[in-house]
DNA sequence: GCGATGTGCAACCATTTGGTTCCTTGTTCA
DNA sequence: TGAACAAGGAACCAAATGGTTGCACATCGC
């Protein structure tokens, strides 16, 4: 079951809006499958705060976890980021470099 | 003067976190140089709210404007979005599809 | 069994955020 | 000149956000 109606894109953007959460994703990218405790190390905030961030990342489908004994192992899911890049950011790419030229000129005061 | 110490990346992420602001960017992408009033049309919120959103977009360097008589013309700047795509999202691309396979397996319960 | 370890849950708090309303300032045009 | 139009500015407000503390629960090792 995949179940992404394109609306969860908002959840992904919101999840990526926080630097701590981006750090967590970066850590998981470097080494997948870390426990909650490991992800807390050096992160100048309590375990509960980190757990909340991971919960938000999970709601955005960017992270999943499973329990292993008394630990919780976290795994990154790069697909939503991929989709954002493909379906949204791509619109603002090269075909819009024209817009950049426009920008410079218009700001300098050319009229229509 | 360019002055992006990679820190303003946070401002861009935060700016993109709001659906209304993404809508504004989409509108400017479709037609650059719109006035504040034009950008308000159909947007189920007051002009002042839209102006605030545009202010946030400007702080993130995603939008610039200049006054033209009694109007304010807005122009999109796609460069920061470009940079996000290049410098951040790219890390989570194909080399990490391996991670996706890991994810499925690990969640199903394979051992380390 | 029992203490140490890893996590879960809930209440609480300060600040930020997204939005409003009210009022002022600047421009166009008849 | 003065009314209509476009935008600027500030105070205010409810809700979301990011964080904390305190305590309960489950599991591992001895």
Tab-separated table of C-alpha atoms (C1' of nucleotides) in Angstrom:
chain	number	residue	atom	x	y	z
A	1	UNK	CA	0.000	0.000	0.000
A	2	UNK	CA	1.416	3.331	-0.986
A	3	UNK	CA	-1.324	5.872	-0.271
A	4	UNK	CA	0.111	9.269	-1.129
A	5	UNK	CA	-2.501	11.548	-2.540
A	6	UNK	CA	-0.013	14.334	-3.196
A	7	UNK	CA	-1.349	16.093	-0.153
A	8	UNK	CA	1.295	14.658	2.134
A	9	UNK	CA	3.692	16.793	0.149
A	10	UNK	CA	2.798	19.480	2.617
A	11	UNK	CA	3.817	17.246	5.503
A	12	UNK	CA	7.171	16.659	3.828
A	13	UNK	CA	7.818	20.363	3.322
A	14	UNK	CA	6.869	21.068	6.923
A	15	UNK	CA	9.051	18.238	8.171
A	16	UNK	CA	12.031	19.569	6.237
A	17	UNK	CA	11.475	23.076	7.580
A	18	UNK	CA	13.279	22.355	10.841
A	19	UNK	CA	17.064	22.237	10.974
A	20	UNK	CA	17.090	19.613	13.727
A	21	UNK	CA	15.001	17.305	11.606
A	22	UNK	CA	17.227	17.832	8.599
A	23	UNK	CA	20.168	16.950	10.832
A	24	UNK	CA	18.437	13.754	11.878
A	25	UNK	CA	17.868	12.821	8.256
A	26	UNK	CA	21.497	13.541	7.495
A	27	UNK	CA	22.584	11.284	10.309
A	28	UNK	CA	20.382	8.479	9.124
A	29	UNK	CA	21.678	8.968	5.638
A	30	UNK	CA	25.211	8.494	6.909
A	31	UNK	CA	24.283	5.426	8.922
A	32	UNK	CA	20.904	3.854	8.632
A	33	UNK	CA	19.201	1.887	11.394
A	34	UNK	CA	20.275	3.961	14.393
A	35	UNK	CA	18.447	3.790	17.698
A	36	UNK	CA	16.712	6.701	19.343
A	37	UNK	CA	19.490	6.983	21.895
A	38	UNK	CA	22.142	7.116	19.209
A	39	UNK	CA	20.290	9.795	17.315
A	40	UNK	CA	20.191	11.907	20.466
A	41	UNK	CA	23.963	12.041	20.954
A	42	UNK	CA	25.363	15.540	20.702
A	43	UNK	CA	22.013	17.031	19.767
A	44	UNK	CA	21.661	19.650	22.549
A	45	UNK	CA	18.110	18.635	23.383
A	46	UNK	CA	16.290	15.990	25.336
A	47	UNK	CA	15.454	12.534	24.104
A	48	UNK	CA	11.785	13.405	24.131
A	49	UNK	CA	12.345	16.331	21.813
A	50	UNK	CA	14.232	14.100	19.394
A	51	UNK	CA	11.446	11.525	19.612
A	52	UNK	CA	8.947	14.215	18.665
A	53	UNK	CA	11.018	15.233	15.671
A	54	UNK	CA	11.257	11.628	14.574
A	55	UNK	CA	7.500	11.331	14.963
A	56	UNK	CA	7.026	14.259	12.602
A	57	UNK	CA	9.474	12.728	10.156
A	58	UNK	CA	7.510	9.494	10.329
A	59	UNK	CA	4.198	11.221	9.694
A	60	UNK	CA	5.794	12.702	6.597
A	61	UNK	CA	6.865	9.177	5.671
A	62	UNK	CA	10.506	10.213	5.678
A	63	UNK	CA	11.492	7.840	8.461
A	64	UNK	CA	10.245	4.467	9.609
A	65	UNK	CA	11.245	2.384	12.593
A	66	UNK	CA	10.759	-0.998	14.122
A	67	UNK	CA	11.364	-2.178	17.648
A	68	UNK	CA	14.190	-4.519	18.250
A	69	UNK	CA	14.075	-5.706	21.831
A	70	UNK	CA	14.059	-2.619	23.987
A	71	UNK	CA	15.523	-0.455	21.250
A	72	UNK	CA	13.948	1.359	18.331
A	73	UNK	CA	15.793	1.209	15.033
A	74	UNK	CA	15.241	4.058	12.579
A	75	UNK	CA	15.400	3.893	8.821
A	76	UNK	CA	15.270	6.687	6.320
A	77	UNK	CA	12.929	6.702	3.360
A	78	UNK	CA	14.294	8.949	0.605
A	79	UNK	CA	11.274	8.555	-1.690
A	80	UNK	CA	9.235	11.571	-0.514
A	81	UNK	CA	12.268	13.816	-0.877
A	82	UNK	CA	12.726	12.409	-4.315
A	83	UNK	CA	9.151	13.212	-5.202
A	84	UNK	CA	9.449	16.760	-3.938
A	85	UNK	CA	12.492	17.228	-6.100
A	86	UNK	CA	10.796	15.758	-9.144
A	87	UNK	CA	7.289	17.127	-8.896
A	88	UNK	CA	7.846	20.517	-7.353
A	89	UNK	CA	11.354	21.868	-7.481
A	90	UNK	CA	11.764	20.876	-11.095
A	91	UNK	CA	9.245	23.510	-12.128
A	92	UNK	CA	11.636	26.202	-11.000
A	93	UNK	CA	14.609	24.913	-12.918
A	94	UNK	CA	16.280	25.993	-16.092
A	95	UNK	CA	13.238	27.028	-18.133
A	96	UNK	CA	13.002	29.740	-15.521
A	97	UNK	CA	16.514	31.036	-15.888
A	98	UNK	CA	14.836	33.331	-18.301
A	99	UNK	CA	12.936	34.581	-15.267
A	100	UNK	CA	16.223	35.334	-13.559
A	101	UNK	CA	17.279	37.591	-16.387
A	102	UNK	CA	13.881	39.235	-16.198
A	103	UNK	CA	14.400	39.742	-12.510
A	104	UNK	CA	17.663	41.614	-12.852
A	105	UNK	CA	16.347	43.839	-15.603
A	106	UNK	CA	12.966	44.536	-14.070
A	107	UNK	CA	14.485	45.445	-10.743
A	108	UNK	CA	16.745	47.870	-12.455
A	109	UNK	CA	13.678	49.586	-13.813
A	110	UNK	CA	12.845	48.574	-17.373
A	111	UNK	CA	9.213	49.140	-18.142
A	112	UNK	CA	6.896	46.474	-19.647
B	1	UNK	CA	27.399	40.987	-2.914
B	2	UNK	CA	26.042	37.476	-2.578
B	3	UNK	CA	26.288	36.705	1.130
B	4	UNK	CA	24.893	33.242	1.571
B	5	UNK	CA	26.766	31.372	4.209
B	6	UNK	CA	24.590	28.316	3.663
B	7	UNK	CA	22.640	29.453	6.681
B	8	UNK	CA	19.921	31.151	4.675
B	9	UNK	CA	19.143	27.694	3.427
B	10	UNK	CA	17.120	27.431	6.597
B	11	UNK	CA	15.109	30.506	5.622
B	12	UNK	CA	14.359	28.923	2.255
B	13	UNK	CA	13.176	25.670	3.807
B	14	UNK	CA	11.000	27.575	6.242
B	15	UNK	CA	9.599	29.748	3.489
B	16	UNK	CA	8.684	26.706	1.435
B	17	UNK	CA	7.005	25.053	4.418
B	18	UNK	CA	3.769	26.970	3.942
B	19	UNK	CA	1.311	25.965	1.257
B	20	UNK	CA	0.120	29.537	0.706
B	21	UNK	CA	3.663	30.648	0.019
B	22	UNK	CA	4.232	27.783	-2.384
B	23	UNK	CA	1.049	28.828	-4.139
B	24	UNK	CA	2.362	32.372	-4.445
B	25	UNK	CA	5.588	31.094	-5.953
B	26	UNK	CA	3.609	28.971	-8.390
B	27	UNK	CA	1.594	31.975	-9.449
B	28	UNK	CA	4.687	34.053	-10.008
B	29	UNK	CA	6.197	31.209	-11.952
B	30	UNK	CA	3.190	31.202	-14.239
B	31	UNK	CA	3.266	34.963	-14.677
B	32	UNK	CA	6.110	37.009	-13.327
B	33	UNK	CA	5.787	40.633	-12.263
B	34	UNK	CA	2.344	40.533	-10.662
B	35	UNK	CA	1.194	43.189	-8.235
B	36	UNK	CA	0.245	42.551	-4.638
B	37	UNK	CA	-3.415	42.961	-5.454
B	38	UNK	CA	-3.228	40.448	-8.274
B	39	UNK	CA	-1.496	37.932	-6.052
B	40	UNK	CA	-4.311	38.264	-3.532
B	41	UNK	CA	-7.096	37.259	-5.955
B	42	UNK	CA	-8.833	34.070	-4.939
B	43	UNK	CA	-6.488	33.476	-2.021
B	44	UNK	CA	-9.064	33.322	0.816
B	45	UNK	CA	-7.092	35.684	3.040
B	46	UNK	CA	-6.524	39.372	3.477
B	47	UNK	CA	-4.075	41.462	1.536
B	48	UNK	CA	-2.028	41.986	4.667
B	49	UNK	CA	-1.627	38.253	5.155
B	50	UNK	CA	-0.434	37.875	1.583
B	51	UNK	CA	1.960	40.783	2.076
B	52	UNK	CA	3.422	39.020	5.102
B	53	UNK	CA	3.918	35.831	3.128
B	54	UNK	CA	5.628	37.788	0.387
B	55	UNK	CA	7.837	39.395	3.014
B	56	UNK	CA	8.927	35.981	4.218
B	57	UNK	CA	9.579	34.905	0.651
B	58	UNK	CA	11.671	37.998	0.169
B	59	UNK	CA	13.704	37.381	3.304
B	60	UNK	CA	14.448	33.946	1.895
B	61	UNK	CA	15.501	35.671	-1.323
B	62	UNK	CA	12.863	33.787	-3.282
B	63	UNK	CA	10.990	36.901	-4.348
B	64	UNK	CA	11.960	40.476	-5.054
B	65	UNK	CA	9.822	43.467	-5.901
B	66	UNK	CA	10.039	47.038	-7.008
B	67	UNK	CA	7.490	49.806	-6.825
B	68	UNK	CA	5.948	51.011	-10.001
B	69	UNK	CA	3.789	54.032	-9.327
B	70	UNK	CA	1.318	53.040	-6.673
B	71	UNK	CA	1.751	49.342	-7.381
B	72	UNK	CA	4.323	46.795	-6.283
B	73	UNK	CA	5.549	44.365	-8.912
B	74	UNK	CA	6.815	40.981	-7.731
B	75	UNK	CA	9.447	38.829	-9.344
B	76	UNK	CA	10.467	35.305	-8.512
B	77	UNK	CA	14.060	34.258	-7.954
B	78	UNK	CA	14.463	30.541	-8.593
B	79	UNK	CA	18.122	30.386	-7.574
B	80	UNK	CA	17.672	29.476	-3.892
B	81	UNK	CA	15.326	26.655	-4.836
B	82	UNK	CA	17.906	25.516	-7.297
B	83	UNK	CA	20.560	25.496	-4.608
B	84	UNK	CA	18.399	23.513	-2.227
B	85	UNK	CA	17.853	20.950	-4.926
B	86	UNK	CA	21.539	20.761	-5.747
B	87	UNK	CA	23.163	20.970	-2.367
B	88	UNK	CA	20.699	19.189	-0.146
B	89	UNK	CA	18.155	17.019	-1.894
B	90	UNK	CA	20.762	15.472	-4.129
B	91	UNK	CA	22.273	13.673	-1.169
B	92	UNK	CA	19.140	11.608	-0.842
B	93	UNK	CA	18.980	10.542	-4.438
B	94	UNK	CA	19.845	7.333	-6.199
B	95	UNK	CA	22.862	6.244	-4.174
B	96	UNK	CA	20.307	5.855	-1.429
B	97	UNK	CA	17.958	3.613	-3.322
B	98	UNK	CA	20.005	0.959	-1.666
B	99	UNK	CA	18.652	2.420	1.559
B	100	UNK	CA	15.133	1.896	0.282
B	101	UNK	CA	15.757	-1.789	-0.213
B	102	UNK	CA	17.270	-1.868	3.255
B	103	UNK	CA	14.161	-0.200	4.589
B	104	UNK	CA	11.756	-2.764	3.241
B	105	UNK	CA	13.833	-5.668	4.439
B	106	UNK	CA	14.684	-4.254	7.821
B	107	UNK	CA	11.094	-3.393	8.559
B	108	UNK	CA	10.092	-6.918	7.737
B	109	UNK	CA	12.515	-8.075	10.357
B	110	UNK	CA	15.809	-9.161	8.878
B	111	UNK	CA	18.655	-9.091	11.357
B	112	UNK	CA	21.610	-6.625	11.048
C	1	DG	C1'	14.403	-11.076	41.043
C	2	DC	C1'	16.367	-6.616	40.412
C	3	DG	C1'	18.820	-2.738	38.900
C	4	DA	C1'	20.211	-0.493	34.738
C	5	DT	C1'	18.964	0.833	30.269
C	6	DG	C1'	15.867	2.298	26.395
C	7	DT	C1'	11.704	3.888	25.368
C	8	DG	C1'	6.493	5.700	25.803
C	9	DC	C1'	3.216	9.046	27.336
C	10	DA	C1'	1.230	13.251	29.033
C	11	DA	C1'	1.090	17.703	30.967
C	12	DC	C1'	2.963	21.950	30.710
C	13	DC	C1'	5.384	26.242	28.923
C	14	DA	C1'	7.354	30.123	25.956
C	15	DT	C1'	7.760	31.572	21.486
C	16	DT	C1'	6.638	31.631	16.753
C	17	DT	C1'	3.298	31.645	13.201
C	18	DG	C1'	-0.559	32.811	10.334
C	19	DG	C1'	-4.036	35.536	10.392
C	20	DT	C1'	-7.033	39.489	11.487
C	21	DT	C1'	-8.572	44.605	12.133
C	22	DC	C1'	-7.836	49.469	12.115
C	23	DC	C1'	-5.559	53.354	10.373
C	24	DT	C1'	-2.149	55.958	7.618
C	25	DT	C1'	0.461	57.048	3.436
C	26	DG	C1'	1.222	57.561	-1.316
C	27	DT	C1'	-0.721	57.789	-6.489
C	28	DT	C1'	-3.777	58.168	-10.140
C	29	DC	C1'	-7.295	60.480	-12.477
C	30	DA	C1'	-11.632	62.967	-13.367
D	1	DT	C1'	-8.704	69.378	-5.422
D	2	DG	C1'	-10.419	65.393	-3.887
D	3	DA	C1'	-12.203	60.692	-4.336
D	4	DA	C1'	-10.780	56.112	-5.486
D	5	DC	C1'	-7.235	52.899	-5.495
D	6	DA	C1'	-2.794	50.391	-4.008
D	7	DA	C1'	0.069	49.564	-0.545
D	8	DG	C1'	2.448	50.212	4.357
D	9	DG	C1'	2.411	49.650	9.369
D	10	DA	C1'	1.169	48.277	13.855
D	11	DA	C1'	-1.437	46.109	17.423
D	12	DC	C1'	-3.637	42.204	18.531
D	13	DC	C1'	-5.137	37.173	18.735
D	14	DA	C1'	-5.599	31.955	18.486
D	15	DA	C1'	-3.289	28.110	17.418
D	16	DA	C1'	0.735	25.588	16.217
D	17	DT	C1'	5.543	24.623	17.338
D	18	DG	C1'	9.646	23.200	19.797
D	19	DG	C1'	10.986	22.292	23.878
D	20	DT	C1'	10.850	20.855	28.775
D	21	DT	C1'	9.850	17.876	33.173
D	22	DG	C1'	8.034	13.891	35.513
D	23	DC	C1'	6.779	9.375	35.616
D	24	DA	C1'	5.369	4.730	33.838
D	25	DC	C1'	6.615	0.623	31.130
D	26	DA	C1'	9.337	-2.938	28.980
D	27	DT	C1'	13.563	-5.465	28.396
D	28	DC	C1'	18.353	-6.871	29.103
D	29	DG	C1'	22.159	-8.648	32.075
D	30	DC	C1'	23.686	-10.396	36.265
